[in-house]
């Protein structure tokens, strides 16, 4: 079984999915707080480590956060609910101190986070491309 499949089937990701659903249904302020924490975490990582994996995480977390923020603010509403829940779940997983591969493990600790972020970016690529067109 691939790492991504194991992470997607883990109790950690299932909990993140539930959190994403709850946030989307009931808590716009909570969504914005999640975005803030995600951006803070990736900024801290980027300042501490100059690694390709961290730079990639930084780029995609910024992009996904911008997309969700535009949705919450009402300036971009072309996102299906399922897409939003996936993105929120991945961001919730990313900020969680408890996940499939603990972040404190040197070098490999962010492998699961990166795998999930790349998965969600790939699975919502059409929506990201559409959003990018609107921003220009």
mmCIF file of N, CA and C in Angstrom:
data_model
loop_
_atom_site.group_PDB
_atom_site.id
_atom_site.type_symbol
_atom_site.label_atom_id
_atom_site.label_comp_id
_atom_site.label_asym_id
_atom_site.label_seq_id
_atom_site.Cartn_x
_atom_site.Cartn_y
_atom_site.Cartn_z
ATOM 1 N N UNK A 1 0.844 -1.175 0.000
ATOM 2 C CA UNK A 1 0.000 0.000 0.000
ATOM 3 C C UNK A 1 0.894 1.245 0.000
ATOM 4 N N UNK A 2 0.558 2.212 -0.816
ATOM 5 C CA UNK A 2 1.335 3.436 -0.914
ATOM 6 C C UNK A 2 1.132 4.302 0.321
ATOM 7 N N UNK A 3 2.104 5.163 0.577
ATOM 8 C CA UNK A 3 2.029 6.071 1.720
ATOM 9 C C UNK A 3 0.750 6.905 1.675
ATOM 10 N N UNK A 4 0.459 7.484 0.522
ATOM 11 C CA UNK A 4 -0.733 8.334 0.412
ATOM 12 C C UNK A 4 -1.997 7.565 0.766
ATOM 13 N N UNK A 5 -2.126 6.347 0.265
ATOM 14 C CA UNK A 5 -3.302 5.535 0.579
ATOM 15 C C UNK A 5 -3.399 5.273 2.083
ATOM 16 N N UNK A 6 -2.273 4.993 2.693
ATOM 17 C CA UNK A 6 -2.264 4.730 4.138
ATOM 18 C C UNK A 6 -2.661 5.977 4.925
ATOM 19 N N UNK A 7 -2.189 7.143 4.477
ATOM 20 C CA UNK A 7 -2.543 8.392 5.149
ATOM 21 C C UNK A 7 -4.028 8.689 4.966
ATOM 22 N N UNK A 8 -4.534 8.522 3.742
ATOM 23 C CA UNK A 8 -5.950 8.802 3.469
ATOM 24 C C UNK A 8 -6.877 7.882 4.258
ATOM 25 N N UNK A 9 -6.423 6.680 4.547
ATOM 26 C CA UNK A 9 -7.235 5.732 5.299
ATOM 27 C C UNK A 9 -6.997 5.796 6.811
ATOM 28 N N UNK A 10 -6.074 6.635 7.222
ATOM 29 C CA UNK A 10 -5.733 6.707 8.646
ATOM 30 C C UNK A 10 -6.813 7.421 9.455
ATOM 31 N N UNK A 11 -6.828 7.126 10.732
ATOM 32 C CA UNK A 11 -7.764 7.804 11.637
ATOM 33 C C UNK A 11 -7.442 9.292 11.726
ATOM 34 N N UNK A 12 -6.173 9.646 11.518
ATOM 35 C CA UNK A 12 -5.771 11.052 11.568
ATOM 36 C C UNK A 12 -6.455 11.845 10.451
ATOM 37 N N UNK A 13 -6.460 11.283 9.233
ATOM 38 C CA UNK A 13 -7.085 12.001 8.121
ATOM 39 C C UNK A 13 -8.601 11.967 8.240
ATOM 40 N N UNK A 14 -9.157 10.866 8.711
ATOM 41 C CA UNK A 14 -10.612 10.806 8.895
ATOM 42 C C UNK A 14 -11.074 11.872 9.883
ATOM 43 N N UNK A 15 -10.304 12.080 10.929
ATOM 44 C CA UNK A 15 -10.613 13.130 11.897
ATOM 45 C C UNK A 15 -10.512 14.511 11.241
ATOM 46 N N UNK A 16 -9.523 14.704 10.397
ATOM 47 C CA UNK A 16 -9.356 15.978 9.691
ATOM 48 C C UNK A 16 -10.528 16.230 8.740
ATOM 49 N N UNK A 17 -11.014 15.170 8.078
ATOM 50 C CA UNK A 17 -12.182 15.312 7.199
ATOM 51 C C UNK A 17 -13.408 15.764 7.990
ATOM 52 N N UNK A 18 -13.609 15.164 9.134
ATOM 53 C CA UNK A 18 -14.737 15.552 9.987
ATOM 54 C C UNK A 18 -14.609 17.010 10.407
ATOM 55 N N UNK A 19 -13.405 17.421 10.756
ATOM 56 C CA UNK A 19 -13.182 18.810 11.143
ATOM 57 C C UNK A 19 -13.477 19.745 9.977
ATOM 58 N N UNK A 20 -13.047 19.362 8.779
ATOM 59 C CA UNK A 20 -13.320 20.176 7.595
ATOM 60 C C UNK A 20 -14.807 20.353 7.352
ATOM 61 N N UNK A 21 -15.562 19.283 7.508
ATOM 62 C CA UNK A 21 -17.021 19.355 7.325
ATOM 63 C C UNK A 21 -17.664 20.267 8.360
ATOM 64 N N UNK A 22 -17.266 20.121 9.607
ATOM 65 C CA UNK A 22 -17.830 20.945 10.686
ATOM 66 C C UNK A 22 -17.502 22.423 10.446
ATOM 67 N N UNK A 23 -16.273 22.708 10.101
ATOM 68 C CA UNK A 23 -15.887 24.088 9.846
ATOM 69 C C UNK A 23 -16.702 24.687 8.709
ATOM 70 N N UNK A 24 -16.842 23.946 7.635
ATOM 71 C CA UNK A 24 -17.553 24.462 6.469
ATOM 72 C C UNK A 24 -19.024 24.731 6.785
ATOM 73 N N UNK A 25 -19.637 23.859 7.562
ATOM 74 C CA UNK A 25 -21.056 24.017 7.888
ATOM 75 C C UNK A 25 -21.315 25.117 8.903
ATOM 76 N N UNK A 26 -20.427 25.281 9.876
ATOM 77 C CA UNK A 26 -20.769 26.091 11.040
ATOM 78 C C UNK A 26 -19.813 27.210 11.415
ATOM 79 N N UNK A 27 -18.657 27.317 10.790
ATOM 80 C CA UNK A 27 -17.649 28.167 11.420
ATOM 81 C C UNK A 27 -16.716 28.859 10.419
ATOM 82 N N UNK A 28 -17.189 29.955 9.815
ATOM 83 C CA UNK A 28 -16.333 30.692 8.875
ATOM 84 C C UNK A 28 -15.127 31.294 9.591
ATOM 85 N N UNK A 29 -15.322 31.741 10.817
ATOM 86 C CA UNK A 29 -14.197 32.286 11.590
ATOM 87 C C UNK A 29 -13.182 31.167 11.846
ATOM 88 N N UNK A 30 -13.668 29.975 12.141
ATOM 89 C CA UNK A 30 -12.787 28.830 12.341
ATOM 90 C C UNK A 30 -11.991 28.507 11.086
ATOM 91 N N UNK A 31 -12.619 28.655 9.927
ATOM 92 C CA UNK A 31 -11.904 28.426 8.662
ATOM 93 C C UNK A 31 -10.765 29.428 8.535
ATOM 94 N N UNK A 32 -11.059 30.693 8.808
ATOM 95 C CA UNK A 32 -10.018 31.722 8.702
ATOM 96 C C UNK A 32 -8.897 31.486 9.714
ATOM 97 N N UNK A 33 -9.246 30.999 10.903
ATOM 98 C CA UNK A 33 -8.219 30.668 11.903
ATOM 99 C C UNK A 33 -7.354 29.508 11.412
ATOM 100 N N UNK A 34 -7.988 28.513 10.796
ATOM 101 C CA UNK A 34 -7.234 27.382 10.238
ATOM 102 C C UNK A 34 -6.267 27.865 9.166
ATOM 103 N N UNK A 35 -6.721 28.774 8.309
ATOM 104 C CA UNK A 35 -5.841 29.322 7.272
ATOM 105 C C UNK A 35 -4.665 30.053 7.914
ATOM 106 N N UNK A 36 -4.945 30.835 8.931
ATOM 107 C CA UNK A 36 -3.890 31.595 9.613
ATOM 108 C C UNK A 36 -2.854 30.653 10.224
ATOM 109 N N UNK A 37 -3.316 29.624 10.918
ATOM 110 C CA UNK A 37 -2.393 28.671 11.548
ATOM 111 C C UNK A 37 -1.588 27.927 10.479
ATOM 112 N N UNK A 38 -2.236 27.557 9.385
ATOM 113 C CA UNK A 38 -1.534 26.866 8.291
ATOM 114 C C UNK A 38 -0.433 27.749 7.722
ATOM 115 N N UNK A 39 -0.762 29.009 7.495
ATOM 116 C CA UNK A 39 0.223 29.940 6.937
ATOM 117 C C UNK A 39 1.352 30.212 7.925
ATOM 118 N N UNK A 40 1.024 30.293 9.209
ATOM 119 C CA UNK A 40 2.068 30.481 10.221
ATOM 120 C C UNK A 40 3.001 29.278 10.276
ATOM 121 N N UNK A 41 2.424 28.079 10.240
ATOM 122 C CA UNK A 41 3.249 26.872 10.324
ATOM 123 C C UNK A 41 4.182 26.773 9.125
ATOM 124 N N UNK A 42 3.651 27.011 7.939
ATOM 125 C CA UNK A 42 4.492 26.876 6.751
ATOM 126 C C UNK A 42 5.541 27.993 6.702
ATOM 127 N N UNK A 43 5.215 29.180 7.207
ATOM 128 C CA UNK A 43 6.195 30.270 7.256
ATOM 129 C C UNK A 43 7.329 29.930 8.231
ATOM 130 N N UNK A 44 6.968 29.356 9.370
ATOM 131 C CA UNK A 44 7.990 28.930 10.337
ATOM 132 C C UNK A 44 8.904 27.864 9.733
ATOM 133 N N UNK A 45 8.303 26.916 9.052
ATOM 134 C CA UNK A 45 9.100 25.865 8.422
ATOM 135 C C UNK A 45 10.041 26.451 7.378
ATOM 136 N N UNK A 46 9.524 27.362 6.587
ATOM 137 C CA UNK A 46 10.327 27.966 5.524
ATOM 138 C C UNK A 46 11.493 28.766 6.110
ATOM 139 N N UNK A 47 11.274 29.398 7.250
ATOM 140 C CA UNK A 47 12.352 30.183 7.851
ATOM 141 C C UNK A 47 13.399 29.296 8.526
ATOM 142 N N UNK A 48 13.010 28.103 8.944
ATOM 143 C CA UNK A 48 13.924 27.199 9.645
ATOM 144 C C UNK A 48 14.692 26.274 8.711
ATOM 145 N N UNK A 49 14.064 25.903 7.630
ATOM 146 C CA UNK A 49 14.667 24.897 6.752
ATOM 147 C C UNK A 49 14.632 25.390 5.314
ATOM 148 N N UNK A 50 15.729 25.308 4.648
ATOM 149 C CA UNK A 50 15.773 25.676 3.246
ATOM 150 C C UNK A 50 15.828 24.389 2.429
ATOM 151 N N UNK A 51 14.682 23.739 2.364
ATOM 152 C CA UNK A 51 14.602 22.463 1.656
ATOM 153 C C UNK A 51 13.537 22.564 0.575
ATOM 154 N N UNK A 52 13.707 21.843 -0.476
ATOM 155 C CA UNK A 52 12.746 21.841 -1.564
ATOM 156 C C UNK A 52 11.359 21.444 -1.080
ATOM 157 N N UNK A 53 11.282 20.454 -0.210
ATOM 158 C CA UNK A 53 9.987 19.982 0.272
ATOM 159 C C UNK A 53 9.266 21.096 1.030
ATOM 160 N N UNK A 54 9.983 21.871 1.810
ATOM 161 C CA UNK A 54 9.370 22.969 2.559
ATOM 162 C C UNK A 54 8.923 24.075 1.603
ATOM 163 N N UNK A 55 9.737 24.365 0.609
ATOM 164 C CA UNK A 55 9.348 25.382 -0.377
ATOM 165 C C UNK A 55 8.100 24.964 -1.136
ATOM 166 N N UNK A 56 8.002 23.695 -1.453
ATOM 167 C CA UNK A 56 6.818 23.175 -2.136
ATOM 168 C C UNK A 56 5.591 23.256 -1.230
ATOM 169 N N UNK A 57 5.746 22.860 0.018
ATOM 170 C CA UNK A 57 4.659 22.989 0.995
ATOM 171 C C UNK A 57 4.218 24.441 1.102
ATOM 172 N N UNK A 58 5.171 25.334 1.209
ATOM 173 C CA UNK A 58 4.884 26.758 1.336
ATOM 174 C C UNK A 58 4.049 27.258 0.156
ATOM 175 N N UNK A 59 4.476 26.949 -1.043
ATOM 176 C CA UNK A 59 3.777 27.408 -2.240
ATOM 177 C C UNK A 59 2.327 26.914 -2.272
ATOM 178 N N UNK A 60 2.142 25.637 -2.057
ATOM 179 C CA UNK A 60 0.797 25.079 -2.161
ATOM 180 C C UNK A 60 -0.115 25.459 -0.995
ATOM 181 N N UNK A 61 0.427 25.566 0.197
ATOM 182 C CA UNK A 61 -0.402 26.003 1.330
ATOM 183 C C UNK A 61 -0.863 27.445 1.105
ATOM 184 N N UNK A 62 0.019 28.281 0.593
ATOM 185 C CA UNK A 62 -0.376 29.660 0.271
ATOM 186 C C UNK A 62 -1.485 29.688 -0.786
ATOM 187 N N UNK A 63 -1.324 28.921 -1.825
ATOM 188 C CA UNK A 63 -2.308 28.884 -2.909
ATOM 189 C C UNK A 63 -3.667 28.371 -2.426
ATOM 190 N N UNK A 64 -3.656 27.276 -1.697
ATOM 191 C CA UNK A 64 -4.912 26.721 -1.183
ATOM 192 C C UNK A 64 -5.572 27.673 -0.192
ATOM 193 N N UNK A 65 -4.782 28.308 0.648
ATOM 194 C CA UNK A 65 -5.327 29.262 1.616
ATOM 195 C C UNK A 65 -5.961 30.451 0.913
ATOM 196 N N UNK A 66 -5.326 30.928 -0.115
ATOM 197 C CA UNK A 66 -5.869 32.053 -0.875
ATOM 198 C C UNK A 66 -7.206 31.685 -1.519
ATOM 199 N N UNK A 67 -7.297 30.499 -2.044
ATOM 200 C CA UNK A 67 -8.530 30.023 -2.666
ATOM 201 C C UNK A 67 -9.664 29.927 -1.642
ATOM 202 N N UNK A 68 -9.385 29.322 -0.500
ATOM 203 C CA UNK A 68 -10.416 29.169 0.545
ATOM 204 C C UNK A 68 -10.817 30.537 1.097
ATOM 205 N N UNK A 69 -9.857 31.416 1.298
ATOM 206 C CA UNK A 69 -10.157 32.753 1.814
ATOM 207 C C UNK A 69 -11.075 33.506 0.847
ATOM 208 N N UNK A 70 -10.802 33.403 -0.433
ATOM 209 C CA UNK A 70 -11.655 34.058 -1.429
ATOM 210 C C UNK A 70 -13.076 33.492 -1.376
ATOM 211 N N UNK A 71 -13.185 32.200 -1.138
ATOM 212 C CA UNK A 71 -14.514 31.586 -1.017
ATOM 213 C C UNK A 71 -15.240 32.121 0.225
ATOM 214 N N UNK A 72 -14.559 32.135 1.346
ATOM 215 C CA UNK A 72 -15.175 32.590 2.603
ATOM 216 C C UNK A 72 -15.597 34.056 2.491
ATOM 217 N N UNK A 73 -14.776 34.862 1.841
ATOM 218 C CA UNK A 73 -15.082 36.284 1.691
ATOM 219 C C UNK A 73 -16.158 36.541 0.636
ATOM 220 N N UNK A 74 -16.470 35.531 -0.152
ATOM 221 C CA UNK A 74 -17.519 35.672 -1.154
ATOM 222 C C UNK A 74 -17.045 36.173 -2.508
ATOM 223 N N UNK A 75 -15.739 36.358 -2.674
ATOM 224 C CA UNK A 75 -15.237 36.858 -3.955
ATOM 225 C C UNK A 75 -15.025 35.747 -4.979
ATOM 226 N N UNK A 76 -15.096 34.498 -4.534
ATOM 227 C CA UNK A 76 -14.978 33.360 -5.440
ATOM 228 C C UNK A 76 -15.831 32.228 -4.902
ATOM 229 N N UNK A 77 -16.900 31.912 -5.605
ATOM 230 C CA UNK A 77 -17.848 30.911 -5.103
ATOM 231 C C UNK A 77 -17.979 29.679 -5.993
ATOM 232 N N UNK A 78 -17.071 29.471 -6.914
ATOM 233 C CA UNK A 78 -17.182 28.361 -7.854
ATOM 234 C C UNK A 78 -16.549 27.075 -7.335
ATOM 235 N N UNK A 79 -16.639 26.854 -6.047
ATOM 236 C CA UNK A 79 -16.054 25.653 -5.470
ATOM 237 C C UNK A 79 -17.134 24.703 -4.983
ATOM 238 N N UNK A 80 -17.093 23.468 -5.429
ATOM 239 C CA UNK A 80 -18.021 22.482 -4.882
ATOM 240 C C UNK A 80 -17.724 22.221 -3.403
ATOM 241 N N UNK A 81 -18.733 21.877 -2.656
ATOM 242 C CA UNK A 81 -18.594 21.589 -1.231
ATOM 243 C C UNK A 81 -17.543 20.507 -0.989
ATOM 244 N N UNK A 82 -17.569 19.483 -1.806
ATOM 245 C CA UNK A 82 -16.612 18.373 -1.656
ATOM 246 C C UNK A 82 -15.168 18.864 -1.780
ATOM 247 N N UNK A 83 -14.934 19.784 -2.691
ATOM 248 C CA UNK A 83 -13.595 20.341 -2.884
ATOM 249 C C UNK A 83 -13.157 21.122 -1.656
ATOM 250 N N UNK A 84 -14.045 21.951 -1.146
ATOM 251 C CA UNK A 84 -13.726 22.731 0.050
ATOM 252 C C UNK A 84 -13.414 21.836 1.242
ATOM 253 N N UNK A 85 -14.208 20.814 1.425
ATOM 254 C CA UNK A 85 -13.980 19.899 2.549
ATOM 255 C C UNK A 85 -12.619 19.222 2.413
ATOM 256 N N UNK A 86 -12.263 18.794 1.206
ATOM 257 C CA UNK A 86 -10.950 18.168 0.989
ATOM 258 C C UNK A 86 -9.816 19.113 1.364
ATOM 259 N N UNK A 87 -9.932 20.357 0.892
ATOM 260 C CA UNK A 87 -8.874 21.332 1.171
ATOM 261 C C UNK A 87 -8.787 21.607 2.666
ATOM 262 N N UNK A 88 -9.924 21.834 3.297
ATOM 263 C CA UNK A 88 -9.932 22.097 4.743
ATOM 264 C C UNK A 88 -9.377 20.911 5.523
ATOM 265 N N UNK A 89 -9.723 19.715 5.103
ATOM 266 C CA UNK A 89 -9.219 18.521 5.783
ATOM 267 C C UNK A 89 -7.699 18.419 5.673
ATOM 268 N N UNK A 90 -7.176 18.685 4.499
ATOM 269 C CA UNK A 90 -5.724 18.612 4.315
ATOM 270 C C UNK A 90 -5.025 19.681 5.157
ATOM 271 N N UNK A 91 -5.587 20.883 5.202
ATOM 272 C CA UNK A 91 -4.980 21.936 6.011
ATOM 273 C C UNK A 91 -5.084 21.603 7.509
ATOM 274 N N UNK A 92 -6.212 21.040 7.925
ATOM 275 C CA UNK A 92 -6.368 20.633 9.326
ATOM 276 C C UNK A 92 -5.349 19.546 9.671
ATOM 277 N N UNK A 93 -5.148 18.611 8.763
ATOM 278 C CA UNK A 93 -4.149 17.553 8.964
ATOM 279 C C UNK A 93 -2.752 18.170 9.056
ATOM 280 N N UNK A 94 -2.470 19.099 8.170
ATOM 281 C CA UNK A 94 -1.162 19.743 8.118
ATOM 282 C C UNK A 94 -0.814 20.435 9.432
ATOM 283 N N UNK A 95 -1.771 21.114 10.044
ATOM 284 C CA UNK A 95 -1.474 21.852 11.276
ATOM 285 C C UNK A 95 -1.536 20.983 12.529
ATOM 286 N N UNK A 96 -2.108 19.816 12.403
ATOM 287 C CA UNK A 96 -2.244 18.947 13.567
ATOM 288 C C UNK A 96 -0.879 18.446 14.035
ATOM 289 N N UNK A 97 -0.638 18.513 15.339
ATOM 290 C CA UNK A 97 0.631 17.981 15.845
ATOM 291 C C UNK A 97 0.670 16.448 15.830
ATOM 292 N N UNK A 98 -0.499 15.842 15.691
ATOM 293 C CA UNK A 98 -0.581 14.382 15.670
ATOM 294 C C UNK A 98 -1.037 13.936 14.299
ATOM 295 N N UNK A 99 -0.145 13.296 13.560
ATOM 296 C CA UNK A 99 -0.526 12.756 12.269
ATOM 297 C C UNK A 99 0.236 11.471 11.988
ATOM 298 N N UNK A 100 0.066 10.957 10.793
ATOM 299 C CA UNK A 100 0.580 9.639 10.429
ATOM 300 C C UNK A 100 2.098 9.525 10.635
ATOM 301 N N UNK A 101 2.848 10.526 10.179
ATOM 302 C CA UNK A 101 4.297 10.575 10.412
ATOM 303 C C UNK A 101 4.553 11.866 11.198
ATOM 304 N N UNK A 102 4.939 11.755 12.455
ATOM 305 C CA UNK A 102 5.134 12.955 13.282
ATOM 306 C C UNK A 102 6.130 13.937 12.661
ATOM 307 N N UNK A 103 5.757 15.218 12.676
ATOM 308 C CA UNK A 103 6.576 16.256 12.053
ATOM 309 C C UNK A 103 7.935 16.435 12.716
ATOM 310 N N UNK A 104 8.077 15.972 13.941
ATOM 311 C CA UNK A 104 9.349 16.141 14.653
ATOM 312 C C UNK A 104 10.456 15.224 14.123
ATOM 313 N N UNK A 105 10.100 14.239 13.327
ATOM 314 C CA UNK A 105 11.120 13.345 12.758
ATOM 315 C C UNK A 105 11.879 14.093 11.660
ATOM 316 N N UNK A 106 13.181 14.201 11.783
ATOM 317 C CA UNK A 106 13.963 14.950 10.794
ATOM 318 C C UNK A 106 13.776 14.403 9.377
ATOM 319 N N UNK A 107 13.612 15.294 8.457
ATOM 320 C CA UNK A 107 13.495 15.040 7.025
ATOM 321 C C UNK A 107 12.219 14.299 6.610
ATOM 322 N N UNK A 108 11.885 13.209 7.270
ATOM 323 C CA UNK A 108 10.722 12.443 6.819
ATOM 324 C C UNK A 108 9.412 12.892 7.457
ATOM 325 N N UNK A 109 9.482 13.758 8.454
ATOM 326 C CA UNK A 109 8.300 14.158 9.198
ATOM 327 C C UNK A 109 7.233 14.876 8.388
ATOM 328 N N UNK A 110 7.628 15.458 7.288
ATOM 329 C CA UNK A 110 6.663 16.195 6.467
ATOM 330 C C UNK A 110 6.267 15.437 5.206
ATOM 331 N N UNK A 111 6.718 14.208 5.094
ATOM 332 C CA UNK A 111 6.410 13.405 3.914
ATOM 333 C C UNK A 111 4.917 13.198 3.757
ATOM 334 N N UNK A 112 4.234 12.871 4.839
ATOM 335 C CA UNK A 112 2.792 12.656 4.759
ATOM 336 C C UNK A 112 2.055 13.955 4.467
ATOM 337 N N UNK A 113 2.518 15.060 5.059
ATOM 338 C CA UNK A 113 1.888 16.364 4.800
ATOM 339 C C UNK A 113 2.034 16.738 3.323
ATOM 340 N N UNK A 114 3.238 16.575 2.802
ATOM 341 C CA UNK A 114 3.481 16.902 1.400
ATOM 342 C C UNK A 114 2.658 16.001 0.486
ATOM 343 N N UNK A 115 2.606 14.715 0.802
ATOM 344 C CA UNK A 115 1.829 13.786 -0.024
ATOM 345 C C UNK A 115 0.362 14.206 -0.076
ATOM 346 N N UNK A 116 -0.196 14.585 1.067
ATOM 347 C CA UNK A 116 -1.596 15.021 1.094
ATOM 348 C C UNK A 116 -1.803 16.329 0.354
ATOM 349 N N UNK A 117 -0.903 17.265 0.531
ATOM 350 C CA UNK A 117 -1.050 18.552 -0.149
ATOM 351 C C UNK A 117 -0.944 18.368 -1.659
ATOM 352 N N UNK A 118 0.007 17.559 -2.111
ATOM 353 C CA UNK A 118 0.112 17.297 -3.554
ATOM 354 C C UNK A 118 -1.127 16.576 -4.068
ATOM 355 N N UNK A 119 -1.659 15.658 -3.284
ATOM 356 C CA UNK A 119 -2.876 14.939 -3.659
ATOM 357 C C UNK A 119 -4.040 15.904 -3.825
ATOM 358 N N UNK A 120 -4.246 16.797 -2.852
ATOM 359 C CA UNK A 120 -5.385 17.701 -2.951
ATOM 360 C C UNK A 120 -5.193 18.699 -4.094
ATOM 361 N N UNK A 121 -3.980 19.175 -4.297
ATOM 362 C CA UNK A 121 -3.720 20.096 -5.407
ATOM 363 C C UNK A 121 -4.025 19.413 -6.733
ATOM 364 N N UNK A 122 -3.587 18.172 -6.868
ATOM 365 C CA UNK A 122 -3.854 17.425 -8.100
ATOM 366 C C UNK A 122 -5.355 17.173 -8.269
ATOM 367 N N UNK A 123 -6.037 16.850 -7.180
ATOM 368 C CA UNK A 123 -7.458 16.512 -7.299
ATOM 369 C C UNK A 123 -8.348 17.735 -7.493
ATOM 370 N N UNK A 124 -7.850 18.933 -7.161
ATOM 371 C CA UNK A 124 -8.654 20.152 -7.374
ATOM 372 C C UNK A 124 -7.992 21.074 -8.396
ATOM 373 N N UNK A 125 -7.158 20.506 -9.248
ATOM 374 C CA UNK A 125 -6.414 21.299 -10.227
ATOM 375 C C UNK A 125 -7.324 22.145 -11.103
ATOM 376 N N UNK A 126 -8.441 21.601 -11.545
ATOM 377 C CA UNK A 126 -9.363 22.361 -12.389
ATOM 378 C C UNK A 126 -9.850 23.608 -11.659
ATOM 379 N N UNK A 127 -10.235 23.446 -10.402
ATOM 380 C CA UNK A 127 -10.709 24.580 -9.606
ATOM 381 C C UNK A 127 -9.589 25.594 -9.366
ATOM 382 N N UNK A 128 -8.371 25.113 -9.111
ATOM 383 C CA UNK A 128 -7.238 26.023 -8.910
ATOM 384 C C UNK A 128 -6.932 26.808 -10.182
ATOM 385 N N UNK A 129 -6.980 26.143 -11.325
ATOM 386 C CA UNK A 129 -6.736 26.827 -12.597
ATOM 387 C C UNK A 129 -7.811 27.881 -12.853
ATOM 388 N N UNK A 130 -9.044 27.552 -12.587
ATOM 389 C CA UNK A 130 -10.153 28.508 -12.766
ATOM 390 C C UNK A 130 -9.983 29.710 -11.839
ATOM 391 N N UNK A 131 -9.605 29.446 -10.604
ATOM 392 C CA UNK A 131 -9.372 30.516 -9.634
ATOM 393 C C UNK A 131 -8.223 31.418 -10.104
ATOM 394 N N UNK A 132 -7.162 30.814 -10.597
ATOM 395 C CA UNK A 132 -6.018 31.593 -11.079
ATOM 396 C C UNK A 132 -6.423 32.511 -12.227
ATOM 397 N N UNK A 133 -7.283 32.045 -13.113
ATOM 398 C CA UNK A 133 -7.764 32.876 -14.219
ATOM 399 C C UNK A 133 -8.517 34.093 -13.696
ATOM 400 N N UNK A 134 -9.322 33.907 -12.677
ATOM 401 C CA UNK A 134 -10.118 35.003 -12.108
ATOM 402 C C UNK A 134 -9.243 36.039 -11.405
ATOM 403 N N UNK A 135 -8.109 35.601 -10.863
ATOM 404 C CA UNK A 135 -7.223 36.510 -10.133
ATOM 405 C C UNK A 135 -6.500 37.460 -11.065
ATOM 406 N N UNK A 136 -6.288 37.050 -12.297
ATOM 407 C CA UNK A 136 -5.486 37.856 -13.237
ATOM 408 C C UNK A 136 -6.261 39.068 -13.710
#
